[in-house]
Amino acid sequence: MLEIKNLNVSVNGKHIVKNADATFESGKITCILGANGCGKTTILRAIDGLIKSEGEVICDGKDVLKMTIKERARIIAFLPQKRPTLHIEGGLLIEHGRFPYMNFMKKADEEDIKAIDRAIELTGTEDLVNKSLSRMSGGEQQRIYIACALAQETDILLLDEPTTHLDLQSQISIMQLMQKLRDAGKTVIVVLHDLAQAFSTADSIILMKDGEIVDSGTPEELINGGKIKEVFGFDIVKDETEDALYSYKLLNLPKEY
Amino acid sequence: MASYTKNKKYKFPWLGPVLLVVTVLLFFVSMAVGAVKIPLGDVFRALGDPSSSDYIIVVNLRLPRAAACILVGSALACSGLVLQTMLNNSLASPGIIGINSGAGLAIVVFSVWFGGSLIGQTIGTFLGAFLSAMLIYAIGRFSGASRNKLILAGIAISRLFAALIDAIVLVNPDVMTDRVAFQLGTLSKVSLTSLSFGGPVIAVGLIGVLIMSRYLGMLTLGDDVATSLGMNVKLYRFFALFFVALLSGGAVALSGLLSFLGLIAPHIVRKLIGTKSYPRLMVLTALFGAALTLLCDLIARVVVAPFELPVGVIMAILGVPFFLFLIFDKGGRRLARN
């Protein structure tokens, strides 16, 4: 379980995250929602200590922000939205996930090899380990990057828009992978843009507006809270259609934005 | 479940041993060939016998030159690989982004100040290379420039340094007797003394980048990912640039502005073997750079004997067609298929 207490982030005098308090439970997918520029990515980066912040990020009673970066890397894995397309083979990229566990010479030992193999199996990337990232599709690259984060074997996974720019099939495969990770007991914290997708996948949702957390709870609680319309300008309701891709749908979209 | 890491298969597993054998062969052949032809047997005799008639030619002239070929070739190739990986840009190399010309400018400036002092020149080339590397890095850091813009900035800075070299040499013609050869890259000025200064600098740089090679992949992942994987990115990037400066600085001190090698050698090796292991890539790139430089220097010395061409000229004539063949994907894939 991860908890943030009174988290504040300012960049160049601009207050981007304001007094954020939230709890992210183990074995749950928590989705952070909000319009562009509301501070979603900044919260993720602040949790992983990648940006200077004030406040506390508590994991199992310890303040994550006071740990060394190596200690933190064994607890939290972060997949940013923007990732370079590299000229390296998929397998080597996944190996990098073991960096926080390796000694100075960074040679994989038996334990590292096992962790890498587990990550490859979980993400179904067996066929990609010998392929250069530059020759992979967006979805394949994404799975390799997720495998790298999984090889890190952390309890907490921060994923920043893992489905953006992917075709629908790849999006579904990434969402299913997130559910597998949740079932394995991980704390999955994810930023998503597709509201229907987010409501259908998340166990818990945090809604942000202008750097503040304006509501949080289960998808149903969020719907009852009525803040969705305030933030996005439309409603979201349960979709009762049988075999619908997502179990929620958007309603009352404004005719013009 | 099959273990990926245990069954990892490398392309061209024989490439390392072959390059090593070729390098050693070329090393000895280059001591035998020249204005005076010395049979290989006599070369070996001369190496161990100071009273031999060929001793002076072999030990004082050709041995340092052949050793310099190996050092300069591997230094430029490895520093090219480090830069290309760090900047995730295949255009990066010490010659292109101004590190070599920064070192060259330092040589010229130090020669004006301190005369021909070799220690001054060696320190100067390192400082010149290091400051140029930091300058390019700082431009990227503080302007938030994309990696492509960084290369463009490097090219511009490289031209600026080259212009400053020209200006200083034109005003002080005595500091550099053979400006054209210096700018194209030549190993004709190498002596035991100059090697004893440049050699150790390059050797330290080579050991440094070899140790760092396991960290190289991390530097290419971007600051956020590398930091979240537990790496102190700033520290390791500084080390990487420091070693690149040692390599480029040492190479420029020995051979002038041999710019093309740092671009093509890492490219060619990477096209052939892919990127499955940075240490392997680093070692093979070093060997390839060494072998290519030995071969080109050999040709440069014999093709218009008794005159000789700057090695940079031969390197361009030989390297460019092969390089072009490789970068147009089909050729690269055909060669790399196994």
XYZ file of C-alpha atoms in Angstrom:
595
model
C 0.000 0.000 0.000
C 1.158 3.493 -0.815
C 0.006 6.707 0.739
C 0.669 10.301 -0.205
C 0.215 12.966 2.409
C -0.051 16.656 1.713
C 2.022 16.358 -1.462
C 2.875 19.649 -3.146
C 4.888 20.241 -6.289
C 5.898 23.604 -7.696
C 7.889 24.128 -10.863
C 9.254 27.575 -11.730
C 6.938 29.178 -9.195
C 3.873 27.418 -10.588
C 1.972 25.294 -8.099
C 1.257 22.125 -10.082
C 0.158 19.648 -7.418
C -1.689 21.102 -4.439
C -2.028 19.408 -1.035
C -2.648 15.979 -2.502
C -3.718 13.220 -0.092
C -4.454 9.741 -1.408
C -4.170 6.063 -0.628
C -3.295 3.430 -3.210
C -4.100 -0.079 -2.088
C -2.209 -3.256 -2.877
C -3.873 -5.615 -5.339
C -5.842 -2.742 -6.803
C -5.644 -0.657 -9.957
C -5.933 3.019 -9.114
C -6.496 5.294 -12.048
C -5.696 9.003 -12.004
C -8.009 11.016 -14.251
C -8.192 14.645 -15.215
C -7.874 17.051 -18.097
C -4.499 17.715 -19.768
C -2.133 19.705 -17.593
C -3.975 19.027 -14.330
C -0.916 17.450 -12.699
C -1.453 13.720 -13.247
C 2.008 12.979 -14.625
C 3.578 15.289 -12.056
C 2.009 13.299 -9.203
C 3.459 10.074 -10.616
C 6.895 11.643 -10.987
C 6.712 13.083 -7.483
C 5.825 9.675 -6.017
C 8.961 8.213 -7.622
C 11.097 11.123 -6.468
C 11.801 12.245 -10.046
C 10.723 15.796 -9.305
C 11.232 17.890 -6.197
C 8.180 17.891 -3.950
C 7.024 18.639 -0.430
C 5.020 16.224 1.624
C 5.269 12.525 2.281
C 5.050 9.383 0.187
C 4.674 6.487 2.616
C 5.109 2.851 1.664
C 4.799 0.271 4.455
C 5.514 2.905 7.064
C 8.623 4.300 5.357
C 8.974 7.607 3.564
C 9.888 6.716 -0.008
C 11.279 10.175 -0.703
C 13.907 9.781 2.018
C 15.284 6.572 0.517
C 18.289 6.376 -1.807
C 17.345 6.096 -5.486
C 18.508 2.483 -5.487
C 16.309 1.571 -2.504
C 13.383 3.315 -4.132
C 14.001 1.473 -7.410
C 13.360 -1.800 -5.596
C 9.936 -0.597 -4.418
C 8.591 1.541 -7.254
C 8.808 1.060 -11.020
C 7.868 3.911 -13.333
C 6.926 3.786 -16.983
C 6.811 7.317 -18.408
C 4.577 8.338 -21.255
C 7.396 9.397 -23.564
C 9.893 6.677 -24.255
C 12.660 6.702 -26.818
C 12.642 4.191 -29.662
C 16.028 2.641 -29.260
C 18.256 0.605 -31.503
C 18.577 -2.180 -28.966
C 17.104 -5.636 -28.786
C 14.029 -6.162 -26.623
C 15.763 -8.645 -24.338
C 18.548 -6.246 -23.437
C 16.038 -3.532 -22.574
C 14.227 -5.917 -20.231
C 17.544 -6.810 -18.572
C 17.894 -3.170 -17.531
C 15.014 -3.720 -15.131
C 17.442 -5.662 -12.928
C 19.790 -2.704 -12.559
C 18.811 -1.893 -8.951
C 19.747 -5.425 -7.866
C 23.045 -5.828 -9.693
C 26.501 -5.159 -8.284
C 29.021 -2.700 -9.722
C 29.826 -4.844 -12.769
C 26.110 -5.149 -13.610
C 26.260 -8.771 -14.638
C 23.019 -10.745 -14.323
C 23.116 -13.533 -11.721
C 20.796 -16.527 -11.351
C 18.141 -14.490 -9.521
C 18.200 -11.756 -12.186
C 17.831 -14.321 -14.955
C 14.782 -15.818 -13.245
C 13.179 -12.411 -12.792
C 13.813 -11.517 -16.442
C 12.296 -14.779 -17.615
C 9.237 -14.235 -15.417
C 8.758 -10.734 -16.846
C 9.076 -12.063 -20.399
C 6.521 -14.790 -19.726
C 4.033 -12.452 -18.060
C 4.162 -9.954 -20.913
C 4.277 -12.588 -23.658
C 7.392 -11.053 -25.176
C 9.258 -14.290 -25.941
C 9.200 -13.503 -29.665
C 10.440 -9.961 -29.192
C 13.597 -10.467 -27.156
C 15.790 -10.756 -30.238
C 14.062 -7.998 -32.188
C 15.343 -4.433 -32.250
C 12.988 -1.945 -30.613
C 13.256 0.226 -33.712
C 11.580 -2.532 -35.719
C 8.708 -3.103 -33.287
C 5.157 -1.767 -33.416
C 4.026 0.680 -30.719
C 2.211 -2.090 -28.849
C 5.231 -4.395 -28.946
C 7.523 -1.637 -27.677
C 5.084 -0.936 -24.887
C 5.063 -4.562 -23.782
C 8.868 -4.612 -23.754
C 8.980 -1.465 -21.606
C 6.393 -2.958 -19.247
C 8.463 -6.154 -19.082
C 11.461 -4.012 -18.095
C 9.389 -2.458 -15.294
C 8.217 -5.921 -14.207
C 11.756 -7.307 -14.126
C 12.318 -4.630 -11.500
C 10.002 -6.764 -9.277
C 8.591 -3.848 -7.341
C 5.359 -3.852 -5.365
C 4.291 -0.564 -6.887
C 3.957 0.178 -10.607
C 3.428 3.682 -11.936
C 2.231 3.705 -15.537
C 1.792 7.007 -17.348
C -0.683 6.665 -20.203
C 0.387 3.168 -21.201
C -2.346 2.872 -23.851
C -1.974 6.227 -25.593
C -1.142 6.013 -29.330
C -1.775 2.261 -29.430
C -4.286 0.451 -31.622
C -7.322 -0.994 -29.862
C -5.997 -4.552 -29.732
C -2.765 -3.433 -28.103
C -4.734 -1.262 -25.676
C -6.831 -4.231 -24.600
C -3.751 -6.409 -24.206
C -2.115 -3.760 -21.979
C -5.287 -3.429 -19.877
C -5.451 -7.203 -19.445
C -1.817 -7.214 -18.423
C -2.564 -4.577 -15.778
C -5.344 -6.751 -14.422
C -2.952 -9.703 -14.231
C -0.518 -7.569 -12.245
C -3.271 -6.448 -9.902
C -4.274 -10.083 -9.373
C -0.651 -10.818 -8.537
C -0.991 -8.353 -5.661
C 0.778 -5.310 -7.133
C -0.238 -1.744 -6.463
C -0.920 -0.434 -9.951
C -1.226 3.338 -10.326
C -2.051 4.388 -13.845
C -2.846 7.592 -15.711
C -5.371 7.025 -18.500
C -7.103 9.344 -20.932
C -9.904 7.118 -22.127
C -12.603 7.543 -19.474
C -14.656 4.482 -20.430
C -11.487 2.394 -20.408
C -10.432 3.803 -17.053
C -13.795 3.237 -15.371
C -13.993 -0.303 -16.735
C -10.543 -1.291 -15.534
C -9.890 0.625 -12.336
C -10.817 -0.517 -8.852
C -10.373 2.976 -7.598
C -10.251 6.376 -9.268
C -8.646 9.667 -8.332
C -10.062 12.692 -10.086
C -7.887 15.775 -10.480
C -8.574 19.338 -11.521
C -6.043 22.175 -11.639
C -3.554 20.321 -9.444
C -6.052 19.315 -6.780
C -7.642 15.974 -6.066
C -11.351 16.795 -6.291
C -12.792 13.322 -5.758
C -11.725 9.737 -5.229
C -13.277 6.319 -4.701
C -14.632 3.382 -6.675
C -16.018 4.081 -10.159
C -19.577 3.959 -8.790
C -18.719 6.389 -6.010
C -17.215 8.762 -8.572
C -20.375 8.623 -10.678
C -22.504 9.331 -7.614
C -20.188 12.144 -6.574
C -21.117 14.080 -9.705
C -17.681 15.655 -10.182
C -17.012 13.999 -13.552
C -19.321 16.405 -15.356
C -17.643 19.320 -13.606
C -14.160 18.240 -14.739
C -14.827 16.863 -18.218
C -18.139 18.420 -19.239
C -19.963 15.124 -19.812
C -21.365 12.185 -17.877
C -20.315 8.582 -17.611
C -22.795 5.790 -16.861
C -22.818 2.017 -16.611
C -23.276 0.407 -20.032
C -25.701 -2.488 -19.734
C -25.166 -3.646 -23.337
C -24.148 -7.272 -23.354
C -20.595 -7.971 -24.580
C -19.797 -4.260 -24.688
C -16.043 -3.601 -24.852
C -16.196 -1.369 -21.807
C -18.728 -1.597 -18.993
C -19.115 2.188 -18.890
C -20.056 4.681 -21.596
C -19.973 8.450 -22.006
C -23.176 10.476 -22.177
C -24.219 14.037 -22.874
C -21.083 15.020 -24.752
C -21.169 18.724 -25.590
C -21.874 19.398 -29.282
C -18.957 21.797 -29.496
C -15.805 22.055 -27.441
C 10.074 -22.099 -19.613
C 13.086 -21.464 -21.774
C 15.481 -19.044 -20.206
C 16.130 -16.127 -22.525
C 19.290 -14.924 -20.846
C 20.840 -18.382 -20.669
C 20.078 -19.170 -24.296
C 20.976 -15.743 -25.586
C 22.451 -16.175 -29.047
C 24.825 -13.633 -30.474
C 25.092 -12.862 -34.161
C 28.493 -13.682 -35.653
C 29.990 -15.281 -32.533
C 33.268 -15.640 -34.428
C 33.561 -11.942 -35.234
C 35.555 -11.148 -32.076
C 38.301 -13.747 -32.571
C 38.498 -12.966 -36.304
C 38.878 -9.234 -35.695
C 41.519 -9.933 -33.057
C 43.552 -12.127 -35.421
C 43.201 -9.591 -38.246
C 44.308 -6.774 -35.936
C 47.381 -8.688 -34.767
C 48.282 -9.645 -38.352
C 47.887 -6.095 -39.604
C 49.926 -4.845 -36.648
C 52.930 -6.914 -37.682
C 52.440 -6.409 -41.423
C 52.368 -2.644 -40.890
C 55.791 -2.934 -39.227
C 57.117 -4.806 -42.259
C 55.733 -2.561 -44.972
C 56.918 0.936 -45.817
C 59.560 2.828 -47.739
C 62.021 0.114 -46.656
C 60.521 -3.376 -46.876
C 61.523 -5.551 -43.940
C 60.569 -9.253 -44.027
C 58.356 -10.296 -41.095
C 61.087 -12.543 -39.714
C 63.469 -9.596 -39.531
C 60.773 -7.508 -37.841
C 60.524 -10.053 -35.022
C 64.333 -10.210 -34.765
C 64.624 -6.440 -34.683
C 62.006 -6.185 -31.913
C 64.212 -8.237 -29.602
C 67.645 -7.191 -30.723
C 68.776 -3.549 -30.367
C 71.909 -4.258 -32.396
C 69.886 -5.314 -35.447
C 70.177 -3.055 -38.481
C 66.390 -2.676 -38.673
C 65.995 -1.852 -34.982
C 65.711 1.903 -35.384
C 63.144 1.718 -38.170
C 61.051 -0.958 -36.496
C 61.161 0.147 -32.870
C 61.469 3.911 -33.205
C 59.238 4.493 -36.214
C 56.947 1.657 -37.144
C 56.134 0.116 -33.763
C 54.874 3.404 -32.276
C 52.929 4.102 -35.440
C 51.282 0.664 -35.502
C 50.512 0.919 -31.780
C 49.091 4.401 -32.354
C 46.845 2.999 -35.097
C 45.399 0.505 -32.628
C 44.972 3.081 -29.863
C 43.583 5.862 -32.046
C 41.311 3.510 -33.982
C 39.800 1.930 -30.904
C 39.615 5.278 -29.074
C 37.645 7.052 -31.792
C 35.426 4.054 -32.493
C 34.570 3.606 -28.803
C 33.964 7.282 -28.154
C 31.652 7.287 -31.185
C 29.750 4.343 -29.743
C 29.388 6.022 -26.343
C 28.110 9.262 -27.898
C 25.736 7.541 -30.296
C 24.267 5.533 -27.444
C 24.093 8.373 -24.940
C 22.449 10.750 -27.388
C 20.397 7.954 -28.975
C 21.407 9.431 -32.304
C 23.298 7.629 -35.004
C 24.793 10.881 -36.275
C 26.712 11.509 -33.087
C 30.467 11.073 -33.047
C 33.353 13.058 -31.607
C 34.214 14.343 -35.091
C 30.720 15.558 -35.888
C 29.661 17.224 -32.663
C 32.826 19.222 -32.213
C 34.733 17.265 -29.563
C 37.622 16.477 -31.900
C 37.842 20.017 -33.213
C 37.679 21.296 -29.611
C 40.716 19.132 -28.878
C 42.360 20.345 -32.081
C 41.769 23.966 -31.153
C 43.311 23.275 -27.758
C 46.427 21.801 -29.425
C 46.842 24.921 -31.526
C 46.218 27.287 -28.607
C 48.614 25.387 -26.317
C 51.243 25.302 -29.065
C 51.070 29.089 -29.334
C 51.369 29.432 -25.552
C 53.697 26.649 -24.561
C 55.501 25.818 -27.805
C 55.797 22.159 -28.656
C 55.561 20.805 -25.085
C 54.008 17.348 -25.431
C 52.657 17.264 -21.909
C 51.050 20.652 -22.452
C 49.497 19.422 -25.695
C 48.228 16.222 -24.118
C 46.596 18.037 -21.221
C 45.359 20.640 -23.681
C 43.688 18.147 -26.008
C 41.969 16.465 -23.093
C 40.743 19.784 -21.728
C 39.649 20.916 -25.185
C 37.743 17.684 -25.789
C 36.212 17.711 -22.319
C 35.130 21.337 -22.437
C 33.566 20.881 -25.884
C 31.737 17.777 -24.681
C 30.458 19.672 -21.640
C 29.494 22.629 -23.827
C 27.369 20.440 -26.103
C 25.893 18.719 -23.066
C 25.120 22.029 -21.369
C 23.446 23.348 -24.509
C 21.205 20.297 -24.525
C 20.560 20.479 -20.803
C 19.698 24.117 -20.422
C 17.964 24.768 -23.719
C 15.971 21.543 -23.562
C 17.017 20.993 -27.181
C 16.012 17.759 -28.863
C 18.740 15.250 -29.630
C 18.671 16.256 -33.295
C 19.090 19.907 -32.428
C 21.987 18.935 -30.211
C 23.735 17.365 -33.194
C 23.064 20.483 -35.255
C 24.495 22.642 -32.487
C 27.509 20.314 -32.376
C 28.081 20.615 -36.108
C 27.945 24.400 -35.851
C 30.368 24.441 -32.907
C 32.657 22.067 -34.772
C 32.797 24.512 -37.685
C 33.463 27.393 -35.310
C 36.417 25.578 -33.736
C 37.752 24.624 -37.171
C 37.557 28.268 -38.229
C 39.399 29.340 -35.066
C 42.090 26.728 -35.765
C 42.482 28.126 -39.288
C 42.664 31.690 -38.004
C 45.287 30.915 -35.351
C 47.409 28.821 -37.702
C 47.287 31.474 -40.428
C 48.523 34.097 -37.978
C 51.079 31.741 -36.381
C 52.142 29.443 -39.234
C 54.939 27.963 -37.111
C 52.613 26.139 -34.679
C 51.490 23.672 -37.270
C 53.695 22.715 -40.171
C 51.199 20.465 -41.926
C 47.734 21.854 -41.370
C 46.018 19.876 -44.139
C 47.275 16.536 -42.836
C 46.273 17.506 -39.284
C 42.752 18.320 -40.376
C 42.362 15.160 -42.426
C 43.976 12.951 -39.827
C 47.443 11.473 -40.122
C 49.635 9.147 -38.099
C 52.897 10.211 -39.729
C 53.884 12.413 -36.766
C 53.663 9.627 -34.180
C 56.875 8.939 -32.260
C 57.754 6.899 -29.185
C 57.686 10.116 -27.178
C 54.295 11.312 -28.387
C 52.928 7.810 -27.879
C 54.180 7.772 -24.303
C 51.942 10.783 -23.607
C 48.863 10.020 -25.711
C 48.942 6.237 -25.191
C 48.259 6.111 -21.441
C 45.494 8.712 -21.782
C 43.738 6.541 -24.364
C 44.383 3.364 -22.362
C 42.683 4.854 -19.288
C 39.797 6.012 -21.481
C 39.419 2.551 -23.016
C 39.344 0.833 -19.635
C 36.847 3.445 -18.481
C 34.404 2.982 -21.360
C 34.709 -0.780 -21.129
C 33.680 -0.706 -17.468
C 30.992 1.839 -18.297
C 29.642 -0.203 -21.178
C 27.264 -2.048 -18.877
C 25.806 1.303 -17.843
C 25.514 2.646 -21.378
C 22.102 1.184 -22.112
C 20.724 2.937 -19.043
C 21.922 6.313 -20.289
C 19.987 5.848 -23.496
C 16.687 5.200 -21.687
C 16.152 8.827 -20.747
C 16.570 10.529 -17.381
C 13.264 9.485 -15.809
C 13.520 5.780 -16.578
C 17.202 5.562 -15.670
C 16.626 7.379 -12.367
C 13.633 5.249 -11.515
C 15.864 2.226 -12.148
C 18.194 3.507 -9.467
C 20.908 5.201 -11.520
C 22.523 8.488 -10.662
C 22.192 9.716 -14.236
C 24.126 12.965 -13.884
C 27.124 11.239 -12.337
C 27.356 8.495 -14.943
C 26.783 10.894 -17.820
C 29.634 13.000 -16.483
C 31.861 9.899 -16.340
C 30.871 8.923 -19.870
C 31.763 12.374 -21.206
C 34.991 12.343 -19.192
C 36.104 9.064 -20.784
C 34.998 10.233 -24.235
C 37.165 13.307 -23.711
C 40.162 11.151 -22.728
C 39.698 9.018 -25.831
C 39.088 11.837 -28.280
C 41.721 14.068 -26.713
C 44.359 11.316 -26.832
C 43.407 10.399 -30.391
C 43.580 13.990 -31.645
C 46.958 14.468 -29.960
C 48.299 11.490 -31.901
C 46.494 11.662 -35.212
C 44.853 15.036 -35.761
C 41.214 15.369 -36.704
C 40.506 11.863 -37.927
C 36.804 12.450 -37.821
C 35.046 9.834 -39.877
C 36.033 6.739 -37.905
C 34.005 7.588 -34.813
C 30.895 7.783 -36.955
C 31.245 4.683 -39.101
C 32.914 2.084 -36.863
C 30.146 1.821 -34.223
C 27.553 1.902 -36.981
C 29.081 -0.916 -38.955
C 29.580 -3.163 -35.932
C 26.104 -2.446 -34.608
C 24.555 -3.204 -37.992
C 26.357 -6.514 -38.056
C 25.784 -7.790 -34.522
C 22.828 -5.745 -33.256
C 22.692 -4.504 -29.669
C 22.318 -7.444 -27.341
C 25.207 -6.689 -25.055
C 27.005 -3.372 -24.709
C 30.282 -4.857 -23.433
C 30.472 -7.095 -26.516
C 29.542 -4.194 -28.766
C 32.238 -2.054 -27.130
C 35.001 -4.655 -27.510
C 34.129 -5.442 -31.129
C 33.833 -1.755 -31.991
C 37.286 -1.162 -30.485
C 38.772 -4.058 -32.455
C 37.062 -2.982 -35.656
C 38.295 0.590 -35.238
C 41.828 -0.658 -34.588
C 41.853 -3.031 -37.578
C 40.360 -0.439 -39.922
C 42.868 2.209 -38.884
C 45.796 -0.202 -39.277
C 44.581 -1.203 -42.733
C 43.953 2.362 -43.890
C 47.296 3.574 -42.555
C 49.028 0.698 -44.318
C 47.391 1.615 -47.606
C 48.070 5.324 -47.013
C 51.784 4.542 -46.686
C 52.165 2.296 -49.720
C 49.717 3.523 -52.319
C 51.753 6.536 -53.476
C 55.121 5.477 -51.977
C 57.589 7.015 -51.351
C 55.025 9.700 -50.446
C 52.159 9.014 -48.158
C 48.549 10.118 -47.933
C 46.831 11.193 -44.702
C 45.095 8.129 -43.276
C 41.811 10.049 -43.129
C 41.741 10.159 -46.938
C 42.014 6.392 -47.302
C 39.504 5.867 -44.519
C 36.939 7.948 -46.374
C 37.610 6.246 -49.707
C 37.344 2.763 -48.198
C 34.810 3.368 -45.458
C 32.171 5.484 -47.180
C 31.012 2.988 -49.817
C 30.783 0.197 -47.246
C 29.029 2.515 -44.842
C 26.500 3.580 -47.482
C 25.886 -0.047 -48.376
C 25.120 -0.804 -44.753
C 22.920 2.120 -43.874
C 20.607 1.376 -46.766
C 18.769 -1.248 -44.841
C 18.759 -4.045 -47.367
C 22.522 -4.325 -47.477
C 22.756 -4.296 -43.714
C 20.101 -6.931 -43.305
C 21.587 -9.173 -45.958
C 24.926 -9.151 -44.189
C 23.432 -9.556 -40.739
C 21.179 -12.455 -41.648
C 22.362 -15.696 -40.120
